[in-house]
Short mmCIF file of C-alpha atoms in Angstrom, two decimals:
data_model
loop_
_atom_site.label_atom_id
_atom_site.label_comp_id
_atom_site.label_asym_id
_atom_site.label_seq_id
_atom_site.Cartn_x
_atom_site.Cartn_y
_atom_site.Cartn_z
CA UNK A 59 31.67 12.54 -18.12
CA UNK A 60 29.74 15.27 -16.33
CA UNK A 61 27.89 14.27 -13.20
CA UNK A 62 24.07 14.36 -13.64
CA UNK A 63 22.37 17.28 -11.99
CA UNK A 64 20.42 16.82 -8.77
CA UNK A 65 16.68 16.71 -9.41
CA UNK A 66 15.11 15.63 -6.11
CA UNK A 67 16.53 16.10 -2.62
CA UNK A 68 14.53 14.61 0.25
CA UNK A 69 15.76 15.43 3.76
CA UNK A 70 14.50 13.95 7.04
CA UNK A 71 11.00 13.32 5.67
CA UNK A 72 8.43 12.33 8.29
CA UNK A 73 4.86 11.23 7.59
CA UNK A 74 2.61 10.26 10.50
CA UNK A 75 -0.89 8.82 10.44
CA UNK A 76 -3.41 8.89 13.25
CA UNK A 77 -5.81 6.06 14.12
CA UNK A 78 -9.19 6.29 15.85
CA UNK A 79 -7.44 6.33 19.22
CA UNK A 80 -5.38 9.38 18.15
CA UNK A 81 -2.21 7.26 18.26
CA UNK A 82 0.64 8.19 15.91
CA UNK A 83 1.68 5.71 13.24
CA UNK A 84 5.19 6.59 12.08
CA UNK A 85 4.82 5.46 8.46
CA UNK A 86 7.89 7.40 7.24
CA UNK A 87 10.32 8.51 9.90
CA UNK A 88 13.42 10.51 8.97
CA UNK A 89 13.92 9.43 5.35
CA UNK A 90 16.70 11.15 3.36
CA UNK A 91 17.70 10.44 -0.24
CA UNK A 92 18.48 12.08 -3.58
CA UNK A 93 17.50 11.42 -7.20
CA UNK A 94 19.56 12.68 -10.14
CA UNK A 95 18.36 13.45 -13.66
CA UNK A 96 18.04 10.39 -15.87
CA UNK A 97 18.65 7.74 -13.20
CA UNK A 98 16.43 5.02 -11.78
CA UNK A 99 16.24 4.72 -8.00
CA UNK A 100 14.44 1.69 -6.56
CA UNK A 101 12.68 1.73 -3.18
CA UNK A 102 12.44 -1.84 -1.92
CA UNK A 103 11.19 -3.60 1.19
CA UNK A 104 8.29 -5.60 2.58
CA UNK A 105 4.70 -4.38 2.42
CA UNK A 106 4.15 -1.75 5.08
CA UNK A 107 7.73 -0.48 5.15
CA UNK A 108 6.81 3.02 3.90
CA UNK A 109 7.68 2.87 0.19
CA UNK A 110 4.31 3.97 -1.20
CA UNK A 111 3.72 6.55 1.54
CA UNK A 112 7.10 8.09 0.69
CA UNK A 113 6.11 8.39 -2.96
CA UNK A 114 2.70 9.88 -2.15
CA UNK A 115 4.37 12.40 0.16
CA UNK A 116 6.51 13.60 -2.76
CA UNK A 117 3.28 14.59 -4.51
CA UNK A 118 1.61 15.72 -1.28
CA UNK A 119 -1.19 13.19 -1.71
CA UNK A 120 -1.30 11.91 1.86
CA UNK A 121 -4.74 10.75 3.07
CA UNK A 122 -6.73 13.00 5.39
CA UNK A 123 -5.84 10.95 8.48
CA UNK A 124 -2.13 11.60 7.94
CA UNK A 125 0.21 14.51 7.47
CA UNK A 126 3.78 15.37 6.66
CA UNK A 127 5.18 16.37 10.03
CA UNK A 128 8.72 17.32 9.08
CA UNK A 129 11.51 17.42 6.56
CA UNK A 130 12.10 18.95 3.14
CA UNK A 131 11.22 17.83 -0.39
CA UNK A 132 13.25 19.93 -2.82
CA UNK A 133 12.45 19.35 -6.49
CA UNK A 134 14.38 21.27 -9.15
CA UNK A 135 15.42 23.75 -6.45
CA UNK A 136 11.90 24.29 -5.06
CA UNK A 137 10.74 23.03 -1.65
CA UNK A 138 7.42 21.40 -2.50
CA UNK A 139 6.25 21.64 1.11
CA UNK A 140 6.19 25.42 0.79
CA UNK A 141 3.90 25.46 -2.24
CA UNK A 142 0.17 26.16 -2.14
CA UNK A 143 -2.33 23.51 -3.25
CA UNK A 144 -2.80 25.31 -6.56
CA UNK A 145 0.95 25.45 -7.14
CA UNK A 146 1.25 21.72 -6.39
CA UNK A 147 -1.47 21.02 -8.95
CA UNK A 148 0.79 22.67 -11.50
CA UNK A 149 3.59 20.24 -10.56
CA UNK A 150 1.57 17.00 -10.48
CA UNK A 151 1.20 15.41 -13.87
CA UNK A 152 3.48 17.95 -15.50
CA UNK A 153 6.87 17.82 -13.80
CA UNK A 154 6.24 14.80 -11.57
CA UNK A 155 3.96 11.98 -12.71
CA UNK A 156 2.97 8.73 -11.06
CA UNK A 157 1.92 5.29 -12.24
CA UNK A 158 -0.24 3.80 -9.50
CA UNK A 159 -0.31 0.16 -8.42
CA UNK A 160 -3.69 -0.83 -9.83
CA UNK A 161 -4.72 0.73 -13.15
CA UNK A 162 -8.20 -0.75 -12.71
CA UNK A 163 -8.78 1.50 -9.70
CA UNK A 164 -6.64 4.46 -10.83
CA UNK A 165 -8.60 4.93 -14.08
CA UNK A 166 -12.08 6.45 -13.81
CA UNK A 167 -14.59 3.88 -15.13
CA UNK A 168 -17.12 6.47 -16.39
CA UNK A 169 -14.74 8.40 -18.66
CA UNK A 170 -13.06 7.20 -21.83
CA UNK A 171 -9.32 6.64 -21.95
CA UNK A 172 -9.03 9.63 -24.28
CA UNK A 173 -10.92 11.95 -21.94
CA UNK A 174 -8.64 11.04 -19.03
CA UNK A 175 -5.40 11.54 -20.93
CA UNK A 176 -6.62 14.73 -22.62
CA UNK A 177 -7.62 16.27 -19.29
CA UNK A 178 -4.00 16.21 -18.14
CA UNK A 179 -2.72 17.56 -21.46
CA UNK A 180 -5.22 20.44 -21.60
CA UNK A 181 -4.56 21.36 -17.96
CA UNK A 182 -0.79 21.57 -18.27
CA UNK A 183 -0.09 22.35 -21.92
CA UNK A 184 -2.94 24.80 -22.56
CA UNK A 185 -3.89 23.38 -25.95
CA UNK A 186 -7.31 22.94 -27.55
CA UNK A 187 -9.32 19.72 -27.76
CA UNK A 188 -8.05 18.69 -31.19
CA UNK A 189 -4.40 19.28 -30.27
CA UNK A 190 -4.88 17.40 -26.99
CA UNK A 191 -6.47 14.49 -28.83
CA UNK A 192 -3.56 14.33 -31.28
CA UNK A 193 -1.05 14.33 -28.41
CA UNK A 194 -3.03 11.65 -26.53
CA UNK A 195 -3.24 9.44 -29.61
CA UNK A 196 0.49 9.86 -30.17
CA UNK A 197 1.24 8.88 -26.56
CA UNK A 198 -0.89 5.75 -26.81
CA UNK A 199 1.03 4.83 -29.95
CA UNK A 200 4.36 5.40 -28.20
CA UNK A 201 3.08 3.27 -25.31
CA UNK A 202 2.62 0.39 -27.72
CA UNK A 203 -1.18 0.34 -27.91
CA UNK A 204 -2.44 -0.77 -31.36
CA UNK A 205 -5.12 1.30 -33.10
CA UNK A 206 -4.70 4.21 -30.64
CA UNK A 207 -7.45 6.31 -32.25
CA UNK A 208 -9.99 3.61 -31.44
CA UNK A 209 -8.66 3.08 -27.92
CA UNK A 210 -9.15 6.76 -27.11
CA UNK A 211 -12.91 6.21 -27.38
CA UNK A 212 -12.97 3.10 -25.19
CA UNK A 213 -13.64 2.85 -21.46
CA UNK A 214 -11.23 1.20 -18.99
CA UNK A 215 -13.32 -1.99 -18.71
CA UNK A 216 -12.87 -2.56 -22.45
CA UNK A 217 -9.09 -2.84 -22.11
CA UNK A 218 -7.00 -5.75 -20.85
CA UNK A 219 -4.81 -5.35 -17.75
CA UNK A 220 -1.71 -4.76 -19.86
CA UNK A 221 -3.51 -2.22 -22.04
CA UNK A 222 -4.76 -0.34 -18.98
CA UNK A 223 -1.23 -0.16 -17.60
CA UNK A 224 0.03 1.14 -20.95
CA UNK A 225 -2.74 3.75 -20.94
CA UNK A 226 -1.64 4.79 -17.44
CA UNK A 227 1.93 5.15 -18.68
CA UNK A 228 0.74 7.21 -21.67
CA UNK A 229 -1.18 9.48 -19.30
CA UNK A 230 1.76 9.82 -16.90
CA UNK A 231 4.19 10.69 -19.69
CA UNK A 232 1.88 12.87 -21.80
CA UNK A 233 3.45 16.07 -20.46
CA UNK A 234 7.02 14.71 -20.55
CA UNK A 235 7.71 14.86 -16.79
CA UNK A 236 11.17 15.23 -15.28
CA UNK A 237 10.40 12.55 -12.68
CA UNK A 238 8.23 9.44 -12.99
CA UNK A 239 7.17 7.56 -9.87
CA UNK A 240 6.27 3.97 -10.74
CA UNK A 241 4.55 2.25 -7.81
CA UNK A 242 4.54 -1.52 -8.48
CA UNK A 243 3.97 -0.86 -12.20
CA UNK A 244 3.74 -4.55 -13.14
CA UNK A 245 1.60 -5.88 -10.28
CA UNK A 246 -0.93 -8.53 -11.40
CA UNK A 247 0.47 -8.61 -14.97
CA UNK A 248 1.77 -11.81 -16.51
CA UNK A 249 5.52 -12.18 -17.01
CA UNK A 250 5.50 -11.38 -20.74
CA UNK A 251 3.51 -8.16 -20.25
CA UNK A 252 5.72 -7.24 -17.27
CA UNK A 253 8.80 -7.36 -19.47
CA UNK A 254 7.12 -5.24 -22.15
CA UNK A 255 6.00 -2.58 -19.63
CA UNK A 256 9.46 -2.35 -18.05
CA UNK A 257 11.14 -2.12 -21.44
CA UNK A 258 8.69 0.65 -22.40
CA UNK A 259 9.50 2.65 -19.25
CA UNK A 260 13.24 2.23 -19.86
CA UNK A 261 12.94 3.27 -23.50
CA UNK A 262 10.90 6.38 -22.71
CA UNK A 263 13.24 7.26 -19.87
CA UNK A 264 16.19 7.34 -22.25
CA UNK A 265 14.30 9.41 -24.82
CA UNK A 266 13.14 11.99 -22.26
CA UNK A 267 16.19 11.91 -19.90
CA UNK A 268 13.61 11.29 -17.21
CA UNK A 269 14.39 10.19 -13.65
CA UNK A 270 12.42 7.22 -12.30
CA UNK A 271 11.60 6.20 -8.75
CA UNK A 272 10.68 2.52 -8.95
CA UNK A 273 8.75 1.13 -5.99
CA UNK A 274 8.65 -2.64 -5.86
CA UNK A 275 9.17 -5.75 -3.76
CA UNK A 276 10.35 -7.69 -6.83
CA UNK A 277 14.14 -7.80 -6.59
CA UNK A 278 14.38 -9.32 -10.07
CA UNK A 279 12.91 -6.13 -11.54
CA UNK A 280 15.25 -4.07 -9.37
CA UNK A 281 18.31 -5.96 -10.65
CA UNK A 282 17.22 -5.25 -14.21
CA UNK A 283 16.12 -1.62 -13.91
CA UNK A 284 17.75 0.26 -11.03
CA UNK A 285 20.93 2.32 -10.91
CA UNK A 286 20.64 2.82 -7.16
CA UNK A 287 18.70 0.91 -4.53
CA UNK A 288 17.23 2.16 -1.26
CA UNK A 289 16.16 -0.55 1.19
CA UNK A 290 13.42 0.51 3.62
CA UNK A 291 12.21 -1.17 6.77
CA UNK A 292 9.54 0.05 9.22
CA UNK A 293 9.52 3.60 7.89
CA UNK A 294 13.29 4.05 7.76
CA UNK A 295 16.10 3.56 5.27
CA UNK A 296 18.39 0.74 6.41
CA UNK A 297 20.73 0.55 3.42
CA UNK A 298 21.45 2.45 0.21
CA UNK A 299 23.88 1.76 -2.59
CA UNK A 300 24.42 1.22 -6.27
CA UNK A 301 22.94 -1.92 -7.79
CA UNK A 302 26.26 -3.77 -7.59
CA UNK A 303 26.76 -2.70 -3.96
CA UNK A 304 23.43 -4.11 -2.85
CA UNK A 305 23.45 -7.36 -4.84
CA UNK A 306 27.16 -8.17 -4.49
CA UNK A 307 27.87 -6.82 -1.02
CA UNK A 308 24.64 -6.48 1.02
CA UNK A 309 25.52 -5.28 4.50
CA UNK A 310 22.35 -4.85 6.57
CA UNK A 311 20.91 -8.09 8.01
CA UNK A 312 17.52 -7.17 6.57
CA UNK A 313 18.93 -6.67 3.06
CA UNK A 314 20.78 -9.97 3.33
CA UNK A 315 17.56 -11.68 4.40
CA UNK A 316 15.63 -10.18 1.48
CA UNK A 317 18.21 -11.33 -1.06
CA UNK A 318 18.40 -14.84 0.40
CA UNK A 319 14.64 -15.18 0.07
CA UNK A 320 14.97 -15.09 -3.74
CA UNK A 321 14.78 -18.59 -5.30
CA UNK A 322 18.06 -19.62 -6.96
CA UNK A 323 18.59 -21.87 -9.94
CA UNK A 324 22.25 -22.67 -9.25
CA UNK A 325 21.68 -24.51 -5.95
CA UNK A 326 19.18 -27.07 -4.71
CA UNK A 327 16.69 -25.59 -2.22
CA UNK A 328 14.13 -27.78 -0.52
CA UNK A 329 12.73 -24.76 1.29
CA UNK A 330 13.04 -21.04 0.66
CA UNK A 331 14.88 -18.97 3.23
CA UNK A 332 12.72 -16.44 5.06
CA UNK A 333 13.07 -13.73 7.69
CA UNK A 334 11.41 -14.74 10.97
CA UNK A 335 8.71 -12.58 12.50
CA UNK A 336 6.78 -9.68 11.01
CA UNK A 337 7.17 -5.95 10.49
CA UNK A 338 6.39 -4.37 13.90
CA UNK A 339 3.25 -2.37 14.63
CA UNK A 340 3.91 1.24 13.52
CA UNK A 341 2.26 2.49 16.71
CA UNK A 342 4.76 0.56 18.82
CA UNK A 343 8.02 0.39 16.90
CA UNK A 344 10.89 -0.95 19.04
CA UNK A 345 13.40 1.59 20.29
CA UNK A 346 16.74 1.83 18.56
CA UNK A 347 17.09 -0.39 15.50
CA UNK A 348 13.61 -1.34 14.32
CA UNK A 349 14.83 -4.63 12.90
CA UNK A 350 16.38 -5.86 16.14
CA UNK A 351 13.44 -8.11 17.12
CA UNK A 352 13.99 -10.13 13.92
CA UNK A 353 17.76 -9.88 13.59
CA UNK A 354 20.14 -12.79 14.38
CA UNK A 355 22.89 -10.29 15.29
CA UNK A 356 20.83 -8.25 17.77
CA UNK A 357 22.31 -7.44 21.17
CA UNK A 358 21.76 -4.70 23.81
CA UNK A 359 23.63 -2.15 21.63
CA UNK A 360 20.80 -2.40 19.11
CA UNK A 361 18.47 -0.65 21.55
CA UNK A 362 20.27 2.51 20.45
CA UNK A 363 19.50 4.17 17.12
CA UNK A 364 22.16 3.15 14.57
CA UNK A 365 23.89 5.94 12.68
CA UNK A 366 24.91 5.90 9.04
CA UNK A 367 28.06 3.92 8.23
CA UNK A 368 29.85 4.55 4.93
CA UNK A 369 30.99 1.25 3.44
CA UNK A 370 32.20 2.60 0.10
CA UNK A 371 31.37 5.48 -2.23
CA UNK A 372 27.58 5.95 -2.21
CA UNK A 373 27.04 2.76 -0.14
CA UNK A 374 25.52 3.46 3.28
CA UNK A 375 24.14 1.16 5.96
CA UNK A 376 22.34 1.86 9.24
CA UNK A 377 23.46 -1.01 11.46
CA UNK A 378 25.69 -1.36 14.53
CA UNK A 379 26.97 -4.77 13.42
CA UNK A 380 27.32 -4.51 9.64
CA UNK A 381 30.97 -5.62 9.88
CA UNK A 382 29.71 -8.98 11.13
CA UNK A 383 27.74 -9.61 7.94
CA UNK A 384 29.92 -12.63 7.12
CA UNK A 385 28.32 -14.40 10.09
CA UNK A 386 24.93 -14.27 8.41
CA UNK A 387 25.07 -17.66 6.74
CA UNK A 388 21.95 -19.58 5.73
CA UNK A 389 21.48 -21.06 9.19
CA UNK A 390 21.12 -17.57 10.71
CA UNK A 391 17.62 -17.20 9.29
CA UNK A 392 14.80 -19.67 9.33
CA UNK A 393 13.88 -22.04 6.53
CA UNK A 394 10.60 -22.89 8.17
#
């Protein structure tokens, strides 16, 4: 079988924000990863670890108080950081699309669903109003929305949460992008609707041979959807591997802690395991390994920046003590 072609190559990406005191917040600090055509890559980690900022940087949608300070973002052979604003507008929504966390805030309340989907289609496909409407109606139908012609005329507040998310997916996929970024696509949806949305994304991905970057803290979704998993902590990647690598052989203490925090049905648990402490302040990250203040294996060596260690094919970890992972039994973390 031929190896899929490389679609996205991110090298040493750095995104800094600046607070009112002009202090630097290192939201994304030296992130490197690749995405191949047709695969699903999951970015996982606690809130504040840099997942969403990484995704917004790919589209160059960083807020005005932040900026991309270094690195490369090469998409289909083009460095996106070298493009003008107008050129980037030609990429967004056409070649790279994004499903945002909250459809209620991502959709404009004063325009109909049809107007919002058609705007993207007209901009990128250069068709007339009738053709755009037909395409929009067809996308709503593909997205599983009943009576799509009627829904085109409705406003966001007239749709349920699941319907809004489906409308967002229809909008994101209306121009058949090569890469879809799904940022917590099932947040605030009930379990049944979550499953339907994820199945829809997977089905459309197969039909379009589309790559997906899935951003989530829900490891159950990751286990079901992802081909590869990238674990982020405090603006850096701490571990990367195939789904089986991460779930069967986690090697970074943070990854191990995340997986142990998942409730299990096969053993009795009076209390859930948790990782002590909190993600450090991005203005004052600790030197060396950023997880060392919460890690049961930490020692003076951890004050030095860990380099990448290759565990197996495509399985990397950034930890000085990953070979001691067997020591991380349940008592190593708190159950408080």
